[in-house]
Amino acid sequence: MIPAGENKAPSFEPTILEAATRYWVLVVGMGVLFGLLAALYGITRPVQYAAAAALVVEDPAANSLLDNNTAARADRYLLDQMQIMETATVATGALEILAGDEEVGSLTIEDIQSNLSIEGTSVSDLVTITYTGETPEQAVKVSDAIARAYQQVVQEEQSRSAESALEELDRSVENIESNIEAVDEAIAAVRSGAPHREALEAQLEESIAEIVDLQAELVAGPSAERAAAIRTRLLDLQTQIATVRTLREVDAADPQAAALREERQALIARRSSLITTRSDLVIESQLSSTGVAFYSPPLAAARVGSLGLVRMLAVGVLGGLALGVALAYLLASRRRVFTDRDTPELVLGSPLLADVPLFSDEHLKGELPALEAPRSAAAEAYRFVAASLSLAGSGVGNTFVAVSPLNGGGKTTTVANLGIALAREGQSVLVIDADFGNQELTKLLRAAAGEPPGEVPVGITEVVSGQTFLNAALQTIRLGDYEMTLLSRGTQPVLAVEFFRSPATRQFFKQVGDKYDFVLIDTPPLLQVAYSGSIAALADGAIAVVDHESPVRQAEDMLSRLDFVKANLAGYLYNRAPLRREMTVVDGSMGDVIGDRGRVVK
């Protein structure tokens, strides 16, 4: 036996195929619904046309005097221009270009923006402007208008930038000229501090003029006496000029005057540079770029948005199926259920004893295939459980309780068929109907034995209370060549919770365990009736009945309950499973199994 709670593995998730199979109605329904919607959309959707204009953008500021940071934003320039093309400013410009064109019709800024598509690539500066319109003419003209409006916007922005730059240059030149005037006034003030300087400058000018006149007279060929006098005077004038120059050099050594002259020269050079820049900028603004290196206008529009009725239907069906599968998987993940006979072992941590196929898969109408259809796969499954318990021997005990989470889980049917299978093997079997609420096991076995469905007068309650002996309460259920013993509830009023916890009841179960080869106990649903856990604790082992496609959460709660009452879980029976091909056998082989050489034993 495996103690409840040992080797408990984490819960598992369903596969997509399992989810789609479980909720196939949902998947198929979604496929049909979306197929019809797609077909309806294809029929009612108006025909549209798309035209594309292509242009290669360039940054007008790349080689401009206006921008020294072009390289810093080069990576974003293309994306920025694509966003500009989608703005209301460009759409407004396009509407102005298209004003009065009857082929375009009445459009708004929102119409243009909602039907406009701008695409570009990071590996080139090529931008495609696509407009989808109601007519081919509208698509062609609007896409062309968008491209032209964009160029106008770029050119206007360049002109505004140039005007602003020229104004700033003019203000700078005016400031420099004002500074030059201020420096000139400062130089004049320095000079005014040396009165002899002006006289020397005047004397220098007079000397130079006189030298020019005397040289001209000397060239004219005067007399010898006059020529000698002229030469003497020239020597005197040269001496005066040299004296004045010497005085100038001395005056130039004044630090204040030298600094002012250097500042004046720097201002003059800066003014000259700004004037040159302004001249270049004027020429550049007159040749301003539109921001487009190449433009290919749209020539024709293509019909778009029409896949044809068959294709629309196919796309809708496929999309619906995909959505249906996704919803099915979501539902299956939230409502985890067992879909395979081996998966409960991951939760219960106990071995599979047998998987019992759904009776209707074998066209079985009764609830006792071990008796009524011994060659069926269901009967063979119960014999598997009986053989496992018989071969296990005293190591696992001989008192077993069948448990399931909720009502209708198949406990009663399991106990009845397992008891029949053990009795057919020649084992002495006692089945106890401990489900005090309905006594379905008693009704089922008495009907199988052909006994009237009358109420049994005494049972386990009278035996435990000492009102009667065990033999008086036992009922013999004869099923052809073999028999089994049944112990029902009885008539004594008891509180079930206290009854199954009492020392007398515990002693009773030990006694009957010693008297019979096997004791099988039917109980109420474990998660719905409290005293069911007390019964499980009295038995040597519990056999969990797990239905196919039953919620995993119920099995987890059942295991927690068994662990809480310290019940031992011997294994589980996978109930109402799909009939597998390998579960069916030929009659010849089955004859050896049931020991009748082909004759059906009832």
Coordinates of N, CA and C in Angstrom, one line a residue, residues 91-298:
A91 N -1.4 67.2 -44.3 CA -2.7 66.9 -44.9 C -3.5 68.2 -45.3
T92 N -3.3 69.3 -44.5 CA -3.9 70.5 -44.9 C -3.3 71.1 -46.2
G93 N -2.0 71.0 -46.3 CA -1.4 71.4 -47.6 C -1.9 70.6 -48.8
A94 N -2.1 69.3 -48.6 CA -2.6 68.4 -49.6 C -4.0 68.8 -50.1
L95 N -4.8 69.1 -49.1 CA -6.2 69.6 -49.4 C -6.2 70.9 -50.2
E96 N -5.2 71.8 -49.8 CA -5.1 73.1 -50.6 C -4.7 72.8 -52.0
I97 N -3.8 71.8 -52.2 CA -3.4 71.5 -53.6 C -4.5 70.9 -54.4
L98 N -5.4 70.1 -53.7 CA -6.5 69.4 -54.4 C -7.8 70.2 -54.4
A99 N -7.7 71.4 -53.9 CA -9.0 72.2 -53.8 C -9.6 72.4 -55.2
G100 N -10.9 72.1 -55.3 CA -11.6 72.3 -56.6 C -11.5 71.1 -57.5
D101 N -10.8 70.0 -57.2 CA -10.7 68.9 -58.1 C -11.9 67.9 -57.8
E102 N -12.8 67.8 -58.8 CA -14.0 67.1 -58.6 C -13.7 65.6 -58.6
E103 N -12.7 65.1 -59.2 CA -12.4 63.6 -59.2 C -12.0 63.2 -57.8
V104 N -11.4 64.1 -57.0 CA -11.0 63.7 -55.6 C -12.2 63.6 -54.7
G105 N -13.2 64.5 -54.9 CA -14.3 64.6 -54.0 C -14.1 65.4 -52.8
S106 N -15.0 65.3 -51.8 CA -14.9 66.0 -50.6 C -14.2 65.2 -49.5
L107 N -13.0 65.7 -49.1 CA -12.2 65.0 -48.1 C -11.9 65.9 -47.0
T108 N -11.7 65.3 -45.8 CA -11.3 66.0 -44.6 C -9.9 65.6 -44.2
I109 N -9.3 66.3 -43.3 CA -8.0 66.0 -42.8 C -8.0 64.6 -42.2
E110 N -9.1 64.3 -41.5 CA -9.2 62.9 -40.8 C -9.3 61.8 -41.9
D111 N -10.0 62.1 -43.0 CA -10.1 61.1 -44.1 C -8.7 60.8 -44.6
I112 N -7.9 61.8 -44.9 CA -6.6 61.6 -45.4 C -5.7 60.9 -44.4
Q113 N -5.7 61.3 -43.2 CA -4.8 60.6 -42.2 C -5.2 59.2 -41.9
S114 N -6.5 58.9 -41.9 CA -6.9 57.5 -41.7 C -6.7 56.5 -42.8
N115 N -6.6 57.0 -44.0 CA -6.3 56.2 -45.2 C -4.9 56.3 -45.7
L116 N -4.0 57.0 -45.0 CA -2.7 57.2 -45.4 C -1.7 56.2 -44.7
S117 N -0.8 55.7 -45.5 CA 0.2 54.7 -45.0 C 1.6 55.2 -45.4
I118 N 2.5 55.4 -44.5 CA 3.9 55.8 -44.8 C 4.8 54.7 -44.4
E119 N 5.6 54.3 -45.3 CA 6.6 53.2 -45.0 C 8.0 53.6 -45.5
G120 N 8.9 53.1 -44.7 CA 10.3 53.3 -45.0 C 11.2 52.2 -44.5
T121 N 12.5 52.2 -44.9 CA 13.4 51.2 -44.4 C 14.6 51.9 -43.7
S122 N 15.2 51.1 -42.8 CA 16.3 51.7 -42.1 C 17.6 51.6 -42.9
V123 N 17.6 50.9 -44.0 CA 18.8 50.7 -44.8 C 18.9 51.7 -45.9
S124 N 17.9 52.5 -46.2 CA 17.9 53.5 -47.2 C 17.0 54.7 -46.8
D125 N 17.0 55.7 -47.6 CA 16.2 56.9 -47.4 C 14.9 56.9 -48.2
L126 N 14.6 55.8 -48.8 CA 13.4 55.7 -49.6 C 12.1 55.6 -48.8
V127 N 11.1 56.5 -49.1 CA 9.9 56.5 -48.4 C 8.8 56.3 -49.4
T128 N 7.8 55.4 -49.0 CA 6.6 55.2 -49.9 C 5.4 55.8 -49.2
I129 N 4.7 56.6 -50.0 CA 3.5 57.2 -49.5 C 2.3 56.5 -50.2
T130 N 1.5 55.8 -49.5 CA 0.4 55.0 -50.0 C -0.9 55.6 -49.5
Y131 N -1.9 55.9 -50.4 CA -3.2 56.3 -50.0 C -4.2 55.4 -50.6
T132 N -5.2 55.0 -49.8 CA -6.3 54.1 -50.2 C -7.5 54.9 -50.3
G133 N -8.1 55.0 -51.5 CA -9.3 55.8 -51.8 C -10.4 55.0 -52.4
E134 N -11.5 55.7 -52.6 CA -12.7 55.0 -53.1 C -12.6 54.8 -54.7
T135 N -11.8 55.6 -55.3 CA -11.6 55.5 -56.8 C -10.1 55.5 -57.1
P136 N -9.7 55.0 -58.3 CA -8.3 55.1 -58.6 C -7.8 56.5 -58.8
E137 N -8.6 57.4 -59.3 CA -8.2 58.8 -59.5 C -8.0 59.4 -58.1
Q138 N -8.8 59.2 -57.2 CA -8.7 59.8 -55.9 C -7.4 59.3 -55.2
A139 N -7.1 58.0 -55.3 CA -5.9 57.4 -54.7 C -4.6 58.0 -55.3
V140 N -4.6 58.2 -56.6 CA -3.4 58.7 -57.3 C -3.2 60.1 -56.9
K141 N -4.2 60.9 -57.0 CA -4.1 62.4 -56.8 C -3.8 62.7 -55.3
V142 N -4.4 62.0 -54.4 CA -4.1 62.3 -53.0 C -2.7 61.9 -52.6
S143 N -2.2 60.8 -53.0 CA -0.9 60.4 -52.7 C 0.2 61.3 -53.3
D144 N -0.1 61.8 -54.5 CA 0.8 62.8 -55.1 C 0.7 64.1 -54.3
A145 N -0.5 64.5 -53.9 CA -0.6 65.8 -53.2 C 0.1 65.7 -51.8
I146 N 0.1 64.6 -51.2 CA 0.8 64.4 -49.9 C 2.3 64.7 -50.1
A147 N 2.8 64.0 -51.2 CA 4.3 64.2 -51.5 C 4.6 65.6 -51.8
R148 N 3.8 66.3 -52.6 CA 4.1 67.7 -52.9 C 3.9 68.6 -51.7
A149 N 2.9 68.4 -50.9 CA 2.7 69.2 -49.7 C 3.9 69.0 -48.7
Y150 N 4.4 67.8 -48.6 CA 5.5 67.6 -47.7 C 6.7 68.4 -48.2
Q151 N 7.0 68.4 -49.5 CA 8.1 69.2 -50.0 C 7.9 70.7 -49.8
Q152 N 6.7 71.2 -49.9 CA 6.4 72.6 -49.6 C 6.7 72.9 -48.1
V153 N 6.3 72.0 -47.2 CA 6.5 72.2 -45.8 C 8.0 72.3 -45.5
V154 N 8.8 71.4 -46.1 CA 10.2 71.4 -45.9 C 10.8 72.7 -46.4
Q155 N 10.4 73.1 -47.6 CA 11.0 74.3 -48.2 C 10.6 75.5 -47.4
E156 N 9.4 75.6 -46.9 CA 9.0 76.8 -46.1 C 9.7 76.8 -44.8
E157 N 10.0 75.7 -44.2 CA 10.7 75.6 -43.0 C 12.2 76.1 -43.2
Q158 N 12.7 75.7 -44.4 CA 14.1 76.1 -44.7 C 14.1 77.6 -44.9
S159 N 13.1 78.2 -45.5 CA 13.1 79.7 -45.7 C 13.0 80.4 -44.4
R160 N 12.1 79.9 -43.5 CA 12.0 80.5 -42.2 C 13.3 80.5 -41.4
S161 N 14.0 79.3 -41.5 CA 15.3 79.2 -40.8 C 16.3 80.2 -41.4
A162 N 16.3 80.3 -42.7 CA 17.3 81.2 -43.4 C 17.0 82.7 -43.0
E163 N 15.7 83.1 -43.0 CA 15.4 84.5 -42.6 C 15.8 84.7 -41.1
S164 N 15.5 83.8 -40.3 CA 15.9 84.0 -38.9 C 17.4 84.1 -38.7
A165 N 18.2 83.3 -39.5 CA 19.6 83.3 -39.5 C 20.2 84.7 -40.0
L166 N 19.6 85.2 -41.1 CA 20.0 86.5 -41.6 C 19.8 87.6 -40.6
E167 N 18.6 87.6 -40.0 CA 18.3 88.6 -39.0 C 19.3 88.5 -37.8
E168 N 19.7 87.3 -37.4 CA 20.7 87.2 -36.4 C 22.1 87.7 -36.8
L169 N 22.4 87.4 -38.1 CA 23.7 87.9 -38.6 C 23.8 89.4 -38.7
D170 N 22.7 90.0 -39.1 CA 22.6 91.5 -39.2 C 22.7 92.1 -37.8
R171 N 22.1 91.5 -36.8 CA 22.2 92.0 -35.5 C 23.7 91.9 -35.0
S172 N 24.3 90.8 -35.3 CA 25.7 90.6 -34.9 C 26.6 91.6 -35.6
V173 N 26.4 91.9 -36.9 CA 27.3 92.9 -37.6 C 27.1 94.3 -37.0
E174 N 25.8 94.7 -36.7 CA 25.6 96.0 -36.0 C 26.3 96.1 -34.7
N175 N 26.2 95.0 -33.9 CA 26.9 95.0 -32.6 C 28.4 95.2 -32.8
I176 N 29.0 94.5 -33.8 CA 30.4 94.6 -34.0 C 30.8 96.1 -34.4
E177 N 30.0 96.7 -35.3 CA 30.3 98.0 -35.8 C 30.2 99.0 -34.6
S178 N 29.3 98.8 -33.7 CA 29.1 99.6 -32.5 C 30.4 99.5 -31.7
N179 N 30.9 98.2 -31.6 CA 32.1 98.0 -30.8 C 33.3 98.6 -31.4
I180 N 33.4 98.6 -32.8 CA 34.5 99.3 -33.5 C 34.5 100.8 -33.2
E181 N 33.3 101.4 -33.2 CA 33.2 102.8 -33.0 C 33.7 103.1 -31.5
A182 N 33.3 102.2 -30.6 CA 33.7 102.5 -29.2 C 35.2 102.4 -29.1
V183 N 35.8 101.4 -29.8 CA 37.3 101.3 -29.7 C 37.9 102.5 -30.3
D184 N 37.4 103.0 -31.5 CA 38.0 104.2 -32.1 C 37.9 105.4 -31.1
E185 N 36.8 105.5 -30.4 CA 36.7 106.6 -29.4 C 37.8 106.4 -28.3
A186 N 38.0 105.2 -27.9 CA 39.0 105.0 -26.9 C 40.4 105.3 -27.4
I187 N 40.7 105.0 -28.7 CA 42.0 105.3 -29.2 C 42.2 106.8 -29.3
A188 N 41.1 107.5 -29.8 CA 41.2 109.0 -29.8 C 41.4 109.6 -28.5
A189 N 40.8 109.0 -27.5 CA 41.0 109.5 -26.1 C 42.5 109.3 -25.7
V190 N 43.1 108.2 -26.0 CA 44.5 108.0 -25.7 C 45.4 109.0 -26.4
R191 N 45.0 109.3 -27.7 CA 45.8 110.2 -28.4 C 45.7 111.6 -27.9
S192 N 44.6 112.0 -27.4 CA 44.3 113.3 -26.9 C 45.2 113.6 -25.6
G193 N 45.7 112.6 -25.0 CA 46.6 112.7 -23.9 C 48.0 113.1 -24.3
A194 N 48.4 113.2 -25.6 CA 49.7 113.6 -26.1 C 49.6 114.7 -27.1
P195 N 49.6 116.0 -26.7 CA 49.3 117.2 -27.7 C 50.3 117.2 -28.8
H196 N 51.6 116.9 -28.5 CA 52.6 117.0 -29.6 C 52.4 116.1 -30.7
R197 N 51.6 115.1 -30.4 CA 51.4 114.1 -31.5 C 50.7 114.6 -32.7
E198 N 49.7 115.5 -32.5 CA 49.0 116.1 -33.6 C 49.9 117.0 -34.4
A199 N 50.7 117.7 -33.8 CA 51.7 118.6 -34.5 C 52.6 117.8 -35.3
L200 N 53.1 116.7 -34.7 CA 54.1 115.9 -35.4 C 53.4 115.3 -36.6
E201 N 52.2 114.8 -36.5 CA 51.5 114.3 -37.6 C 51.3 115.3 -38.7
A202 N 51.0 116.5 -38.3 CA 50.8 117.6 -39.4 C 52.1 117.9 -40.0
Q203 N 53.2 118.0 -39.2 CA 54.5 118.3 -39.8 C 54.9 117.2 -40.7
L204 N 54.6 115.9 -40.4 CA 54.9 114.8 -41.3 C 54.2 114.9 -42.6
E205 N 53.0 115.3 -42.6 CA 52.2 115.4 -43.8 C 52.8 116.5 -44.7
E206 N 53.1 117.7 -44.0 CA 53.7 118.8 -44.8 C 55.0 118.4 -45.4
S207 N 55.8 117.7 -44.6 CA 57.2 117.3 -45.1 C 57.0 116.4 -46.3
I208 N 56.1 115.5 -46.3 CA 55.9 114.5 -47.4 C 55.5 115.3 -48.6
A209 N 54.6 116.2 -48.5 CA 54.1 117.0 -49.6 C 55.2 117.8 -50.2
E210 N 56.1 118.4 -49.3 CA 57.2 119.3 -49.8 C 58.2 118.4 -50.6
I211 N 58.5 117.2 -50.1 CA 59.4 116.3 -50.7 C 58.9 116.0 -52.1
V212 N 57.6 115.8 -52.3 CA 57.1 115.4 -53.6 C 57.3 116.6 -54.6
D213 N 57.0 117.8 -54.1 CA 57.2 119.0 -54.9 C 58.6 119.2 -55.3
L214 N 59.6 119.1 -54.4 CA 61.0 119.3 -54.7 C 61.5 118.3 -55.6
Q215 N 61.1 117.0 -55.5 CA 61.5 116.0 -56.4 C 61.0 116.3 -57.8
A216 N 59.9 116.8 -57.9 CA 59.3 117.1 -59.3 C 60.1 118.3 -59.9
E217 N 60.5 119.3 -59.0 CA 61.3 120.4 -59.5 C 62.6 119.9 -60.0
L218 N 63.2 119.0 -59.2 CA 64.6 118.5 -59.5 C 64.5 117.7 -60.8
V219 N 63.5 117.1 -61.1 CA 63.4 116.3 -62.3 C 63.3 117.3 -63.5
A220 N 62.7 118.4 -63.3 CA 62.5 119.4 -64.4 C 63.8 120.0 -64.8
G221 N 64.9 119.8 -64.1 CA 66.2 120.3 -64.5 C 66.5 121.8 -64.2
P222 N 66.5 122.1 -62.9 CA 66.8 123.5 -62.5 C 68.3 123.8 -62.6
S223 N 68.7 125.0 -62.2 CA 70.1 125.4 -62.3 C 70.8 124.6 -61.3
A224 N 72.2 124.7 -61.4 CA 73.1 124.0 -60.5 C 72.9 124.5 -59.1
E225 N 72.8 125.8 -59.0 CA 72.7 126.4 -57.7 C 71.4 126.0 -57.0
R226 N 70.3 126.0 -57.9 CA 69.0 125.6 -57.3 C 68.9 124.1 -57.0
A227 N 69.6 123.3 -57.8 CA 69.6 121.8 -57.6 C 70.3 121.5 -56.3
A228 N 71.4 122.2 -56.0 CA 72.1 122.0 -54.8 C 71.2 122.4 -53.6
A229 N 70.5 123.5 -53.7 CA 69.6 123.9 -52.6 C 68.5 122.9 -52.4
I230 N 68.0 122.4 -53.5 CA 66.9 121.4 -53.4 C 67.4 120.1 -52.7
R231 N 68.6 119.7 -53.0 CA 69.1 118.5 -52.4 C 69.4 118.7 -50.9
T232 N 69.8 119.9 -50.6 CA 70.0 120.2 -49.1 C 68.7 120.1 -48.4
R233 N 67.7 120.7 -49.0 CA 66.4 120.7 -48.4 C 65.8 119.3 -48.2
L234 N 66.0 118.5 -49.2 CA 65.5 117.1 -49.2 C 66.2 116.4 -48.0
L235 N 67.5 116.6 -47.8 CA 68.2 116.0 -46.7 C 67.5 116.4 -45.3
D236 N 67.2 117.7 -45.2 CA 66.6 118.2 -44.0 C 65.2 117.6 -43.8
L237 N 64.4 117.5 -44.9 CA 63.1 116.9 -44.7 C 63.1 115.4 -44.3
Q238 N 64.1 114.7 -44.9 CA 64.3 113.2 -44.6 C 64.6 113.1 -43.1
T239 N 65.4 114.0 -42.6 CA 65.8 114.0 -41.2 C 64.5 114.2 -40.3
Q240 N 63.7 115.2 -40.7 CA 62.4 115.4 -40.0 C 61.5 114.2 -40.0
I241 N 61.4 113.6 -41.2 CA 60.5 112.4 -41.3 C 61.0 111.3 -40.4
A242 N 62.3 111.0 -40.4 CA 62.9 110.0 -39.5 C 62.6 110.3 -38.1
T243 N 62.7 111.6 -37.7 CA 62.5 112.0 -36.3 C 61.0 111.7 -35.9
V244 N 60.1 112.0 -36.8 CA 58.7 111.8 -36.6 C 58.4 110.3 -36.4
R245 N 59.0 109.5 -37.3 CA 58.8 108.0 -37.2 C 59.3 107.5 -35.9
T246 N 60.4 108.0 -35.5 CA 61.0 107.6 -34.2 C 60.0 107.9 -33.1
L247 N 59.5 109.1 -33.1 CA 58.5 109.5 -32.1 C 57.3 108.5 -32.1
R248 N 56.9 108.2 -33.4 CA 55.7 107.2 -33.5 C 56.0 105.9 -32.8
E249 N 57.2 105.4 -33.1 CA 57.5 104.1 -32.5 C 57.5 104.2 -31.0
V250 N 58.0 105.3 -30.5 CA 58.0 105.4 -29.0 C 56.5 105.5 -28.5
D251 N 55.7 106.2 -29.3 CA 54.3 106.3 -28.9 C 53.5 105.0 -29.0
A252 N 53.9 104.1 -30.0 CA 53.3 102.8 -30.1 C 53.6 101.8 -29.0
A253 N 54.6 102.1 -28.3 CA 55.0 101.2 -27.1 C 54.0 101.4 -26.0
D254 N 53.1 102.3 -26.1 CA 52.1 102.5 -25.0 C 51.2 101.2 -24.9
P255 N 51.1 100.5 -23.8 CA 50.3 99.2 -23.7 C 48.8 99.4 -24.0
Q256 N 48.3 100.5 -23.5 CA 46.8 100.8 -23.7 C 46.5 101.0 -25.1
A257 N 47.3 101.8 -25.8 CA 47.1 102.0 -27.2 C 47.2 100.8 -28.1
A258 N 48.2 99.9 -27.7 CA 48.4 98.7 -28.5 C 47.3 97.7 -28.3
A259 N 46.7 97.6 -27.1 CA 45.6 96.7 -26.9 C 44.4 97.1 -27.6
L260 N 44.1 98.4 -27.6 CA 43.0 99.0 -28.4 C 43.1 98.7 -29.9
R261 N 44.3 98.9 -30.4 CA 44.5 98.6 -31.8 C 44.3 97.1 -32.2
E262 N 44.8 96.2 -31.3 CA 44.6 94.8 -31.5 C 43.1 94.4 -31.5
E263 N 42.4 95.0 -30.5 CA 40.9 94.8 -30.4 C 40.2 95.3 -31.6
R264 N 40.6 96.4 -32.1 CA 40.0 97.0 -33.3 C 40.2 96.1 -34.6
Q265 N 41.4 95.6 -34.7 CA 41.7 94.7 -35.8 C 40.9 93.4 -35.7
A266 N 40.7 92.8 -34.5 CA 39.9 91.6 -34.3 C 38.5 91.8 -34.7
L267 N 37.9 93.0 -34.3 CA 36.5 93.3 -34.6 C 36.3 93.5 -36.1
I268 N 37.3 94.1 -36.7 CA 37.1 94.2 -38.2 C 37.2 92.9 -38.9
A269 N 38.0 92.0 -38.4 CA 38.1 90.6 -39.0 C 36.8 89.9 -38.8
R270 N 36.2 89.9 -37.5 CA 35.0 89.3 -37.3 C 33.8 89.8 -38.1
R271 N 33.8 91.2 -38.3 CA 32.8 91.8 -39.1 C 32.9 91.3 -40.5
S272 N 34.1 91.2 -41.0 CA 34.3 90.7 -42.4 C 33.8 89.3 -42.6
S273 N 34.1 88.4 -41.6 CA 33.7 87.0 -41.6 C 32.2 86.9 -41.6
L274 N 31.5 87.7 -40.8 CA 30.0 87.6 -40.7 C 29.4 88.1 -42.0
I275 N 30.0 89.1 -42.6 CA 29.5 89.7 -43.9 C 29.6 88.6 -45.0
T276 N 30.7 87.9 -45.0 CA 30.9 86.8 -46.0 C 29.9 85.7 -45.7
T277 N 29.7 85.3 -44.5 CA 28.7 84.3 -44.2 C 27.3 84.7 -44.6
R278 N 27.0 85.9 -44.4 CA 25.6 86.4 -44.7 C 25.4 86.3 -46.2
S279 N 26.5 86.7 -47.0 CA 26.4 86.6 -48.4 C 26.2 85.2 -48.9
D280 N 26.9 84.2 -48.3 CA 26.7 82.8 -48.6 C 25.3 82.3 -48.3
L281 N 24.8 82.8 -47.2 CA 23.5 82.3 -46.7 C 22.4 82.9 -47.6
V282 N 22.6 84.1 -48.1 CA 21.6 84.6 -49.0 C 21.5 83.8 -50.3
I283 N 22.7 83.4 -50.8 CA 22.8 82.6 -52.0 C 22.2 81.2 -51.7
E284 N 22.5 80.6 -50.6 CA 22.0 79.3 -50.2 C 20.5 79.3 -50.1
S285 N 19.9 80.3 -49.5 CA 18.4 80.4 -49.3 C 17.7 80.5 -50.6
Q286 N 18.4 81.1 -51.6 CA 17.8 81.2 -52.9 C 17.8 79.9 -53.6
L287 N 18.7 79.0 -53.2 CA 18.8 77.7 -53.8 C 18.3 76.6 -52.9
S288 N 17.4 76.9 -51.9 CA 17.0 76.0 -50.9 C 16.4 74.7 -51.4
S289 N 16.7 73.6 -50.7 CA 16.2 72.3 -51.2 C 14.8 72.0 -50.7
T290 N 14.1 71.1 -51.4 CA 12.8 70.7 -50.9 C 12.8 69.5 -50.0
G291 N 14.1 69.0 -49.7 CA 14.2 67.9 -48.8 C 14.0 66.5 -49.5
V292 N 13.9 66.5 -50.9 CA 13.7 65.3 -51.6 C 14.7 65.2 -52.7
A293 N 15.5 64.2 -52.7 CA 16.6 64.0 -53.7 C 16.0 63.3 -55.0
F294 N 14.9 62.6 -54.8 CA 14.3 61.9 -56.0 C 12.8 61.7 -55.7
Y295 N 12.0 61.9 -56.7 CA 10.6 61.8 -56.5 C 9.9 61.0 -57.7
S296 N 9.2 59.9 -57.4 CA 8.5 59.1 -58.4 C 7.0 59.2 -58.1
P297 N 6.3 60.0 -58.9 CA 4.8 60.2 -58.6 C 4.1 58.9 -58.9
P298 N 2.9 58.8 -58.3 CA 2.0 57.6 -58.5 C 1.5 57.7 -59.9

